[in-house]
Amino acid sequence: MTRRLAQVAQKVGVSEATVSRVLNGKPGVSDATRKAVLSALDVLGYERPTQLRGERARLVGLVLPELQNPIFPAFAEVVGGALAQQGLTPVLCTQTKGGVSESDYVELLLQQQVSGVVFAGGLYHQADAPHGHYKVLADRRIPVVLINAAIDDLGFPGISCDDSVAVEQAWRHLVSLGHERIGLVLGPSDHVPSQRKLAAARAIAGESGTTVPDEWVARAMFSLEGGQAAAMRLLDQGVTGIICASDPLALGAVRAARRRGLSVPADVSVVGYDDSAFMNCTEPPLTTVRQPIEAMGRAAVELLCVQIGGRTVPSDELLFEPELVVRGSTARPPRTASR
């Protein structure tokens, strides 16, 4: 017990006597401190006293599709930190191939009587994926916030980086360098953010009287290997600039160019999306479109807390402005490519 008191006190930044008062249900402790102590118990893996177990609803599910893409640990850090500041404990649910599914995680979170769930990527992106577990959350009136574009009619509030603006920034950058043959590496055809990116590219190309042929659009799973395979198909079509829907896809495109004996950016320019960790350390450093992760993550937690407090929020999508970060993976196209 003494060791537990000391660890919890150190975690929260209060005295052991204060922790003891919380655990014994005694007065003289502020509500914020009480919540912080109970959250610290959960984080450190200690069982709450029996009379306080009903308050375990201060848990919030944070569901991620993977951890290999650095953007998702970045979101987890921001969202988890913002939740802790509100006296809420994040429960990280990460999907792995052949492991626990998103719907299974939702069932587990419901069993834990969580106060809400934040999804930072998931099946809500894909129109053809199963969505029954979202309906369960809606039917039980569990507060939910979705990060980045979702299919229509789910009815949950969302926080998104503006896909259209992201592609416009990347496209105009390549055009300003002189590129005319610009290809896209996107996610599956039912993937909503990819749909938005493609629509934006075609709209921008149309402004100058050009088009984006289907052969210049390659679909891939979101991985380095997927990006490499998709970029190989685009290189066969003679594109000189490639805009990718994620940084791992872009790194795969760089690898594809090198496997063809091409140089990036002398022969092919590559633009990523996210500006995830270490993209300034790649060779060459990756030009990419940065998502404002800090602002998006904090906004998601704010929306969730409003719902947890019993107030309603519009089921609108809040769009955040991305920022093009120009580094070494883009340059003028080779002269022989100008047509």
mmCIF file of N, CA and C in Angstrom, residues 52-172:
data_model
loop_
_atom_site.group_PDB
_atom_site.id
_atom_site.type_symbol
_atom_site.label_atom_id
_atom_site.label_comp_id
_atom_site.label_asym_id
_atom_site.label_seq_id
_atom_site.Cartn_x
_atom_site.Cartn_y
_atom_site.Cartn_z
ATOM 1 N N LEU A 52 -14.960 2.763 -5.413
ATOM 2 C CA LEU A 52 -14.661 3.722 -6.479
ATOM 3 C C LEU A 52 -14.664 3.087 -7.866
ATOM 4 N N ARG A 53 -14.936 1.801 -7.944
ATOM 5 C CA ARG A 53 -14.830 1.144 -9.242
ATOM 6 C C ARG A 53 -15.882 1.596 -10.225
ATOM 7 N N GLY A 54 -16.970 2.099 -9.722
ATOM 8 C CA GLY A 54 -17.995 2.597 -10.634
ATOM 9 C C GLY A 54 -17.535 3.807 -11.414
ATOM 10 N N GLU A 55 -16.465 4.459 -10.968
ATOM 11 C CA GLU A 55 -15.959 5.632 -11.649
ATOM 12 C C GLU A 55 -14.958 5.293 -12.737
ATOM 13 N N ARG A 56 -14.795 4.028 -13.038
ATOM 14 C CA ARG A 56 -13.872 3.651 -14.091
ATOM 15 C C ARG A 56 -14.340 4.145 -15.451
ATOM 16 N N ALA A 57 -15.528 4.746 -15.503
ATOM 17 C CA ALA A 57 -16.032 5.327 -16.742
ATOM 18 C C ALA A 57 -15.225 6.540 -17.185
ATOM 19 N N ARG A 58 -14.216 6.922 -16.409
ATOM 20 C CA ARG A 58 -13.316 7.989 -16.847
ATOM 21 C C ARG A 58 -12.349 7.478 -17.910
ATOM 22 N N LEU A 59 -12.505 6.259 -18.336
ATOM 23 C CA LEU A 59 -11.696 5.697 -19.419
ATOM 24 C C LEU A 59 -12.235 6.158 -20.769
ATOM 25 N N VAL A 60 -11.331 6.385 -21.724
ATOM 26 C CA VAL A 60 -11.701 6.741 -23.102
ATOM 27 C C VAL A 60 -10.921 5.858 -24.058
ATOM 28 N N GLY A 61 -11.617 5.209 -24.965
ATOM 29 C CA GLY A 61 -10.957 4.383 -25.960
ATOM 30 C C GLY A 61 -10.291 5.231 -27.027
ATOM 31 N N LEU A 62 -9.065 4.881 -27.395
ATOM 32 C CA LEU A 62 -8.348 5.521 -28.500
ATOM 33 C C LEU A 62 -7.987 4.424 -29.485
ATOM 34 N N VAL A 63 -8.729 4.359 -30.589
ATOM 35 C CA VAL A 63 -8.604 3.255 -31.541
ATOM 36 C C VAL A 63 -7.764 3.691 -32.732
ATOM 37 N N LEU A 64 -6.676 2.966 -32.981
ATOM 38 C CA LEU A 64 -5.761 3.258 -34.083
ATOM 39 C C LEU A 64 -5.708 2.069 -35.030
ATOM 40 N N PRO A 65 -5.554 2.315 -36.331
ATOM 41 C CA PRO A 65 -5.491 1.196 -37.267
ATOM 42 C C PRO A 65 -4.141 0.477 -37.271
ATOM 43 N N GLU A 66 -3.082 1.170 -36.832
ATOM 44 C CA GLU A 66 -1.742 0.577 -36.837
ATOM 45 C C GLU A 66 -0.802 1.510 -36.096
ATOM 46 N N LEU A 67 0.436 1.030 -35.888
ATOM 47 C CA LEU A 67 1.465 1.878 -35.291
ATOM 48 C C LEU A 67 2.699 1.994 -36.182
ATOM 49 N N GLN A 68 2.730 1.269 -37.302
ATOM 50 C CA GLN A 68 3.891 1.322 -38.184
ATOM 51 C C GLN A 68 4.009 2.675 -38.873
ATOM 52 N N ASN A 69 2.876 3.269 -39.236
ATOM 53 C CA ASN A 69 2.893 4.613 -39.793
ATOM 54 C C ASN A 69 3.087 5.596 -38.643
ATOM 55 N N PRO A 70 4.172 6.376 -38.648
ATOM 56 C CA PRO A 70 4.468 7.250 -37.494
ATOM 57 C C PRO A 70 3.377 8.267 -37.185
ATOM 58 N N ILE A 71 2.472 8.535 -38.124
ATOM 59 C CA ILE A 71 1.440 9.532 -37.877
ATOM 60 C C ILE A 71 0.498 9.085 -36.768
ATOM 61 N N PHE A 72 0.269 7.783 -36.633
ATOM 62 C CA PHE A 72 -0.681 7.301 -35.627
ATOM 63 C C PHE A 72 -0.121 7.362 -34.203
ATOM 64 N N PRO A 73 1.136 6.970 -33.952
ATOM 65 C CA PRO A 73 1.689 7.233 -32.616
ATOM 66 C C PRO A 73 1.706 8.724 -32.279
ATOM 67 N N ALA A 74 1.894 9.571 -33.293
ATOM 68 C CA ALA A 74 1.880 11.011 -33.049
ATOM 69 C C ALA A 74 0.497 11.463 -32.593
ATOM 70 N N PHE A 75 -0.548 10.977 -33.265
ATOM 71 C CA PHE A 75 -1.907 11.295 -32.838
ATOM 72 C C PHE A 75 -2.163 10.750 -31.428
ATOM 73 N N ALA A 76 -1.693 9.533 -31.161
ATOM 74 C CA ALA A 76 -1.912 8.923 -29.843
ATOM 75 C C ALA A 76 -1.279 9.761 -28.739
ATOM 76 N N GLU A 77 -0.094 10.293 -28.999
ATOM 77 C CA GLU A 77 0.586 11.109 -27.998
ATOM 78 C C GLU A 77 -0.196 12.381 -27.693
ATOM 79 N N VAL A 78 -0.666 13.056 -28.752
ATOM 80 C CA VAL A 78 -1.394 14.313 -28.563
ATOM 81 C C VAL A 78 -2.730 14.061 -27.873
ATOM 82 N N VAL A 79 -3.495 13.095 -28.408
ATOM 83 C CA VAL A 79 -4.814 12.810 -27.846
ATOM 84 C C VAL A 79 -4.698 12.283 -26.426
ATOM 85 N N GLY A 80 -3.755 11.372 -26.200
ATOM 86 C CA GLY A 80 -3.576 10.825 -24.859
ATOM 87 C C GLY A 80 -3.211 11.897 -23.846
ATOM 88 N N GLY A 81 -2.321 12.804 -24.232
ATOM 89 C CA GLY A 81 -1.941 13.888 -23.329
ATOM 90 C C GLY A 81 -3.093 14.821 -23.025
ATOM 91 N N ALA A 82 -3.884 15.150 -24.057
ATOM 92 C CA ALA A 82 -5.031 16.042 -23.855
ATOM 93 C C ALA A 82 -6.093 15.381 -22.985
ATOM 94 N N LEU A 83 -6.295 14.078 -23.139
ATOM 95 C CA LEU A 83 -7.256 13.359 -22.303
ATOM 96 C C LEU A 83 -6.799 13.368 -20.843
ATOM 97 N N ALA A 84 -5.510 13.118 -20.619
ATOM 98 C CA ALA A 84 -4.987 13.099 -19.247
ATOM 99 C C ALA A 84 -5.183 14.441 -18.565
ATOM 100 N N GLN A 85 -5.045 15.521 -19.322
ATOM 101 C CA GLN A 85 -5.250 16.848 -18.748
ATOM 102 C C GLN A 85 -6.696 17.061 -18.309
ATOM 103 N N GLN A 86 -7.604 16.304 -18.883
ATOM 104 C CA GLN A 86 -9.019 16.391 -18.511
ATOM 105 C C GLN A 86 -9.400 15.361 -17.447
ATOM 106 N N GLY A 87 -8.406 14.662 -16.903
ATOM 107 C CA GLY A 87 -8.686 13.644 -15.901
ATOM 108 C C GLY A 87 -9.239 12.364 -16.497
ATOM 109 N N LEU A 88 -9.013 12.165 -17.801
ATOM 110 C CA LEU A 88 -9.488 10.964 -18.496
ATOM 111 C C LEU A 88 -8.303 10.069 -18.831
ATOM 112 N N THR A 89 -8.519 8.773 -18.790
ATOM 113 C CA THR A 89 -7.454 7.809 -19.048
ATOM 114 C C THR A 89 -7.639 7.165 -20.418
ATOM 115 N N PRO A 90 -6.675 7.335 -21.331
ATOM 116 C CA PRO A 90 -6.806 6.708 -22.645
ATOM 117 C C PRO A 90 -6.551 5.207 -22.587
ATOM 118 N N VAL A 91 -7.368 4.457 -23.301
ATOM 119 C CA VAL A 91 -7.177 3.016 -23.453
ATOM 120 C C VAL A 91 -6.808 2.776 -24.910
ATOM 121 N N LEU A 92 -5.534 2.489 -25.174
ATOM 122 C CA LEU A 92 -5.038 2.378 -26.544
ATOM 123 C C LEU A 92 -5.429 1.041 -27.149
ATOM 124 N N CYS A 93 -6.080 1.105 -28.289
ATOM 125 C CA CYS A 93 -6.522 -0.097 -29.002
ATOM 126 C C CYS A 93 -5.917 -0.068 -30.401
ATOM 127 N N THR A 94 -4.901 -0.886 -30.624
ATOM 128 C CA THR A 94 -4.193 -0.881 -31.900
ATOM 129 C C THR A 94 -4.465 -2.175 -32.647
ATOM 130 N N GLN A 95 -4.896 -2.039 -33.889
ATOM 131 C CA GLN A 95 -5.188 -3.216 -34.686
ATOM 132 C C GLN A 95 -3.907 -3.767 -35.313
ATOM 133 N N THR A 96 -3.850 -5.073 -35.430
ATOM 134 C CA THR A 96 -2.748 -5.741 -36.118
ATOM 135 C C THR A 96 -3.339 -6.783 -37.060
ATOM 136 N N LYS A 97 -2.594 -7.100 -38.098
ATOM 137 C CA LYS A 97 -3.083 -8.079 -39.060
ATOM 138 C C LYS A 97 -3.326 -9.413 -38.369
ATOM 139 N N GLY A 98 -4.536 -9.922 -38.519
ATOM 140 C CA GLY A 98 -4.886 -11.193 -37.899
ATOM 141 C C GLY A 98 -5.144 -11.099 -36.417
ATOM 142 N N GLY A 99 -5.142 -9.864 -35.854
ATOM 143 C CA GLY A 99 -5.355 -9.691 -34.427
ATOM 144 C C GLY A 99 -6.776 -9.269 -34.108
ATOM 145 N N VAL A 100 -6.923 -8.513 -33.047
ATOM 146 C CA VAL A 100 -8.241 -8.059 -32.609
ATOM 147 C C VAL A 100 -8.789 -7.055 -33.623
ATOM 148 N N SER A 101 -10.027 -7.232 -34.028
ATOM 149 C CA SER A 101 -10.631 -6.350 -35.022
ATOM 150 C C SER A 101 -11.159 -5.082 -34.365
ATOM 151 N N GLU A 102 -11.501 -4.104 -35.196
ATOM 152 C CA GLU A 102 -12.045 -2.846 -34.677
ATOM 153 C C GLU A 102 -13.356 -3.089 -33.934
ATOM 154 N N SER A 103 -14.212 -3.944 -34.478
ATOM 155 C CA SER A 103 -15.495 -4.223 -33.812
ATOM 156 C C SER A 103 -15.276 -4.945 -32.487
ATOM 157 N N ASP A 104 -14.256 -5.812 -32.415
ATOM 158 C CA ASP A 104 -13.942 -6.495 -31.154
ATOM 159 C C ASP A 104 -13.477 -5.487 -30.105
ATOM 160 N N TYR A 105 -12.657 -4.534 -30.545
ATOM 161 C CA TYR A 105 -12.203 -3.499 -29.617
ATOM 162 C C TYR A 105 -13.383 -2.691 -29.078
ATOM 163 N N VAL A 106 -14.320 -2.370 -29.946
ATOM 164 C CA VAL A 106 -15.490 -1.612 -29.509
ATOM 165 C C VAL A 106 -16.255 -2.396 -28.450
ATOM 166 N N GLU A 107 -16.405 -3.691 -28.652
ATOM 167 C CA GLU A 107 -17.101 -4.527 -27.669
ATOM 168 C C GLU A 107 -16.360 -4.528 -26.330
ATOM 169 N N LEU A 108 -15.031 -4.632 -26.396
ATOM 170 C CA LEU A 108 -14.243 -4.621 -25.163
ATOM 171 C C LEU A 108 -14.367 -3.274 -24.441
ATOM 172 N N LEU A 109 -14.364 -2.187 -25.213
ATOM 173 C CA LEU A 109 -14.484 -0.857 -24.605
ATOM 174 C C LEU A 109 -15.840 -0.669 -23.957
ATOM 175 N N LEU A 110 -16.875 -1.187 -24.585
ATOM 176 C CA LEU A 110 -18.216 -1.092 -23.997
ATOM 177 C C LEU A 110 -18.300 -1.870 -22.689
ATOM 178 N N GLN A 111 -17.609 -3.005 -22.632
ATOM 179 C CA GLN A 111 -17.585 -3.790 -21.396
ATOM 180 C C GLN A 111 -16.896 -3.023 -20.266
ATOM 181 N N GLN A 112 -15.950 -2.163 -20.634
ATOM 182 C CA GLN A 112 -15.248 -1.353 -19.639
ATOM 183 C C GLN A 112 -16.010 -0.083 -19.279
ATOM 184 N N GLN A 113 -17.184 0.102 -19.896
ATOM 185 C CA GLN A 113 -18.035 1.263 -19.629
ATOM 186 C C GLN A 113 -17.273 2.573 -19.848
ATOM 187 N N VAL A 114 -16.607 2.662 -21.010
ATOM 188 C CA VAL A 114 -15.829 3.860 -21.308
ATOM 189 C C VAL A 114 -16.745 5.072 -21.459
ATOM 190 N N SER A 115 -16.174 6.244 -21.199
ATOM 191 C CA SER A 115 -16.934 7.487 -21.337
ATOM 192 C C SER A 115 -17.073 7.906 -22.790
ATOM 193 N N GLY A 116 -16.160 7.451 -23.650
ATOM 194 C CA GLY A 116 -16.214 7.835 -25.052
ATOM 195 C C GLY A 116 -15.125 7.122 -25.830
ATOM 196 N N VAL A 117 -15.115 7.353 -27.140
ATOM 197 C CA VAL A 117 -14.130 6.717 -28.013
ATOM 198 C C VAL A 117 -13.666 7.733 -29.056
ATOM 199 N N VAL A 118 -12.347 7.794 -29.258
ATOM 200 C CA VAL A 118 -11.761 8.572 -30.346
ATOM 201 C C VAL A 118 -11.160 7.590 -31.346
ATOM 202 N N PHE A 119 -11.569 7.693 -32.597
ATOM 203 C CA PHE A 119 -11.011 6.869 -33.665
ATOM 204 C C PHE A 119 -10.058 7.737 -34.488
ATOM 205 N N ALA A 120 -8.794 7.338 -34.563
ATOM 206 C CA ALA A 120 -7.826 8.064 -35.390
ATOM 207 C C ALA A 120 -7.468 7.196 -36.589
ATOM 208 N N GLY A 121 -8.427 7.020 -37.467
ATOM 209 C CA GLY A 121 -8.261 6.112 -38.599
ATOM 210 C C GLY A 121 -8.998 4.820 -38.317
ATOM 211 N N GLY A 122 -9.652 4.279 -39.342
ATOM 212 C CA GLY A 122 -10.385 3.032 -39.137
ATOM 213 C C GLY A 122 -11.314 2.731 -40.291
ATOM 214 N N LEU A 123 -12.223 1.811 -40.043
ATOM 215 C CA LEU A 123 -13.118 1.344 -41.104
ATOM 216 C C LEU A 123 -14.119 2.405 -41.532
ATOM 217 N N TYR A 124 -14.285 3.450 -40.734
ATOM 218 C CA TYR A 124 -15.203 4.520 -41.129
ATOM 219 C C TYR A 124 -14.707 5.267 -42.365
ATOM 220 N N HIS A 125 -13.415 5.074 -42.718
ATOM 221 C CA HIS A 125 -12.874 5.675 -43.938
ATOM 222 C C HIS A 125 -13.414 5.000 -45.201
ATOM 223 N N GLN A 126 -13.784 3.713 -45.087
ATOM 224 C CA GLN A 126 -14.062 2.901 -46.269
ATOM 225 C C GLN A 126 -15.550 2.596 -46.403
ATOM 226 N N ALA A 127 -16.094 2.947 -47.568
ATOM 227 C CA ALA A 127 -17.526 2.783 -47.807
ATOM 228 C C ALA A 127 -17.941 1.315 -47.824
ATOM 229 N N ASP A 128 -17.060 0.438 -48.259
ATOM 230 C CA ASP A 128 -17.423 -0.977 -48.414
ATOM 231 C C ASP A 128 -17.091 -1.825 -47.191
ATOM 232 N N ALA A 129 -16.595 -1.210 -46.136
ATOM 233 C CA ALA A 129 -16.227 -1.957 -44.925
ATOM 234 C C ALA A 129 -17.450 -2.127 -44.018
ATOM 235 N N PRO A 130 -17.406 -3.086 -43.089
ATOM 236 C CA PRO A 130 -18.519 -3.238 -42.131
ATOM 237 C C PRO A 130 -18.540 -2.090 -41.134
ATOM 238 N N HIS A 131 -19.733 -1.571 -40.840
ATOM 239 C CA HIS A 131 -19.860 -0.421 -39.958
ATOM 240 C C HIS A 131 -20.856 -0.654 -38.815
ATOM 241 N N GLY A 132 -21.232 -1.909 -38.580
ATOM 242 C CA GLY A 132 -22.227 -2.200 -37.553
ATOM 243 C C GLY A 132 -21.824 -1.761 -36.163
ATOM 244 N N HIS A 133 -20.518 -1.822 -35.856
ATOM 245 C CA HIS A 133 -20.079 -1.454 -34.498
ATOM 246 C C HIS A 133 -20.241 0.037 -34.245
ATOM 247 N N TYR A 134 -20.208 0.851 -35.294
ATOM 248 C CA TYR A 134 -20.454 2.285 -35.104
ATOM 249 C C TYR A 134 -21.914 2.531 -34.723
ATOM 250 N N LYS A 135 -22.807 1.746 -35.323
ATOM 251 C CA LYS A 135 -24.228 1.878 -34.987
ATOM 252 C C LYS A 135 -24.475 1.500 -33.527
ATOM 253 N N VAL A 136 -23.751 0.488 -33.049
ATOM 254 C CA VAL A 136 -23.877 0.094 -31.641
ATOM 255 C C VAL A 136 -23.491 1.258 -30.734
ATOM 256 N N LEU A 137 -22.387 1.938 -31.070
ATOM 257 C CA LEU A 137 -21.956 3.083 -30.276
ATOM 258 C C LEU A 137 -23.001 4.196 -30.312
ATOM 259 N N ALA A 138 -23.568 4.440 -31.498
ATOM 260 C CA ALA A 138 -24.580 5.490 -31.634
ATOM 261 C C ALA A 138 -25.841 5.140 -30.851
ATOM 262 N N ASP A 139 -26.262 3.871 -30.936
ATOM 263 C CA ASP A 139 -27.480 3.442 -30.239
ATOM 264 C C ASP A 139 -27.337 3.572 -28.727
ATOM 265 N N ARG A 140 -26.125 3.353 -28.223
ATOM 266 C CA ARG A 140 -25.893 3.445 -26.782
ATOM 267 C C ARG A 140 -25.520 4.870 -26.354
ATOM 268 N N ARG A 141 -25.524 5.788 -27.323
ATOM 269 C CA ARG A 141 -25.223 7.201 -27.063
ATOM 270 C C ARG A 141 -23.847 7.396 -26.434
ATOM 271 N N ILE A 142 -22.877 6.614 -26.906
ATOM 272 C CA ILE A 142 -21.503 6.767 -26.445
ATOM 273 C C ILE A 142 -20.873 7.933 -27.216
ATOM 274 N N PRO A 143 -20.295 8.913 -26.538
ATOM 275 C CA PRO A 143 -19.614 9.999 -27.252
ATOM 276 C C PRO A 143 -18.482 9.464 -28.129
ATOM 277 N N VAL A 144 -18.456 9.908 -29.372
ATOM 278 C CA VAL A 144 -17.462 9.444 -30.350
ATOM 279 C C VAL A 144 -16.982 10.638 -31.161
ATOM 280 N N VAL A 145 -15.698 10.642 -31.485
ATOM 281 C CA VAL A 145 -15.129 11.615 -32.420
ATOM 282 C C VAL A 145 -14.268 10.851 -33.415
ATOM 283 N N LEU A 146 -14.420 11.173 -34.690
ATOM 284 C CA LEU A 146 -13.651 10.541 -35.760
ATOM 285 C C LEU A 146 -12.603 11.522 -36.285
ATOM 286 N N ILE A 147 -11.372 11.048 -36.406
ATOM 287 C CA ILE A 147 -10.298 11.887 -36.949
ATOM 288 C C ILE A 147 -10.058 11.500 -38.403
ATOM 289 N N ASN A 148 -10.205 12.449 -39.263
ATOM 290 C CA ASN A 148 -10.066 12.361 -40.720
ATOM 291 C C ASN A 148 -11.262 11.657 -41.372
ATOM 292 N N ALA A 149 -11.475 12.042 -42.627
ATOM 293 C CA ALA A 149 -12.744 11.893 -43.334
ATOM 294 C C ALA A 149 -13.423 10.539 -43.175
ATOM 295 N N ALA A 150 -14.735 10.591 -42.953
ATOM 296 C CA ALA A 150 -15.546 9.389 -42.773
ATOM 297 C C ALA A 150 -16.600 9.296 -43.875
ATOM 298 N N ILE A 151 -17.177 8.123 -44.014
ATOM 299 C CA ILE A 151 -18.289 7.965 -44.947
ATOM 300 C C ILE A 151 -19.486 8.766 -44.424
ATOM 301 N N ASP A 152 -20.433 9.004 -45.304
ATOM 302 C CA ASP A 152 -21.620 9.770 -44.919
ATOM 303 C C ASP A 152 -22.512 8.970 -43.974
ATOM 304 N N ASP A 153 -23.330 9.691 -43.234
ATOM 305 C CA ASP A 153 -24.449 9.134 -42.466
ATOM 306 C C ASP A 153 -24.063 8.396 -41.184
ATOM 307 N N LEU A 154 -22.799 8.468 -40.744
ATOM 308 C CA LEU A 154 -22.482 7.861 -39.459
ATOM 309 C C LEU A 154 -22.990 8.731 -38.306
ATOM 310 N N GLY A 155 -23.059 10.025 -38.533
ATOM 311 C CA GLY A 155 -23.656 10.919 -37.536
ATOM 312 C C GLY A 155 -22.747 11.352 -36.412
ATOM 313 N N PHE A 156 -21.439 11.031 -36.484
ATOM 314 C CA PHE A 156 -20.503 11.433 -35.435
ATOM 315 C C PHE A 156 -19.765 12.704 -35.845
ATOM 316 N N PRO A 157 -19.400 13.559 -34.887
ATOM 317 C CA PRO A 157 -18.569 14.710 -35.232
ATOM 318 C C PRO A 157 -17.186 14.256 -35.671
ATOM 319 N N GLY A 158 -16.576 15.046 -36.550
ATOM 320 C CA GLY A 158 -15.279 14.663 -37.082
ATOM 321 C C GLY A 158 -14.301 15.821 -37.134
ATOM 322 N N ILE A 159 -13.022 15.470 -37.049
ATOM 323 C CA ILE A 159 -11.915 16.413 -37.168
ATOM 324 C C ILE A 159 -11.080 15.934 -38.345
ATOM 325 N N SER A 160 -10.903 16.766 -39.365
ATOM 326 C CA SER A 160 -10.184 16.317 -40.556
ATOM 327 C C SER A 160 -9.183 17.345 -41.045
ATOM 328 N N CYS A 161 -8.106 16.846 -41.607
ATOM 329 C CA CYS A 161 -7.223 17.689 -42.396
ATOM 330 C C CYS A 161 -7.862 17.808 -43.775
ATOM 331 N N ASP A 162 -7.844 18.999 -44.351
ATOM 332 C CA ASP A 162 -8.527 19.244 -45.626
ATOM 333 C C ASP A 162 -7.770 18.569 -46.771
ATOM 334 N N ASP A 163 -8.282 17.427 -47.230
ATOM 335 C CA ASP A 163 -7.632 16.660 -48.291
ATOM 336 C C ASP A 163 -7.539 17.450 -49.588
ATOM 337 N N SER A 164 -8.566 18.216 -49.894
ATOM 338 C CA SER A 164 -8.577 18.983 -51.142
ATOM 339 C C SER A 164 -7.469 20.027 -51.148
ATOM 340 N N VAL A 165 -7.317 20.733 -50.046
ATOM 341 C CA VAL A 165 -6.270 21.746 -49.952
ATOM 342 C C VAL A 165 -4.888 21.088 -50.001
ATOM 343 N N ALA A 166 -4.752 19.928 -49.368
ATOM 344 C CA ALA A 166 -3.471 19.219 -49.362
ATOM 345 C C ALA A 166 -3.023 18.890 -50.779
ATOM 346 N N VAL A 167 -3.936 18.337 -51.572
ATOM 347 C CA VAL A 167 -3.585 17.982 -52.946
ATOM 348 C C VAL A 167 -3.341 19.232 -53.780
ATOM 349 N N GLU A 168 -4.139 20.259 -53.560
ATOM 350 C CA GLU A 168 -3.938 21.506 -54.307
ATOM 351 C C GLU A 168 -2.542 22.066 -54.040
ATOM 352 N N GLN A 169 -2.098 22.048 -52.783
ATOM 353 C CA GLN A 169 -0.765 22.552 -52.465
ATOM 354 C C GLN A 169 0.318 21.728 -53.152
ATOM 355 N N ALA A 170 0.192 20.400 -53.074
ATOM 356 C CA ALA A 170 1.192 19.525 -53.688
ATOM 357 C C ALA A 170 1.195 19.676 -55.208
ATOM 358 N N TRP A 171 -0.002 19.727 -55.799
ATOM 359 C CA TRP A 171 -0.132 19.803 -57.256
ATOM 360 C C TRP A 171 0.465 21.119 -57.777
ATOM 361 N N ARG A 172 0.085 22.214 -57.155
ATOM 362 C CA ARG A 172 0.579 23.516 -57.624
ATOM 363 C C ARG A 172 2.096 23.620 -57.455
#
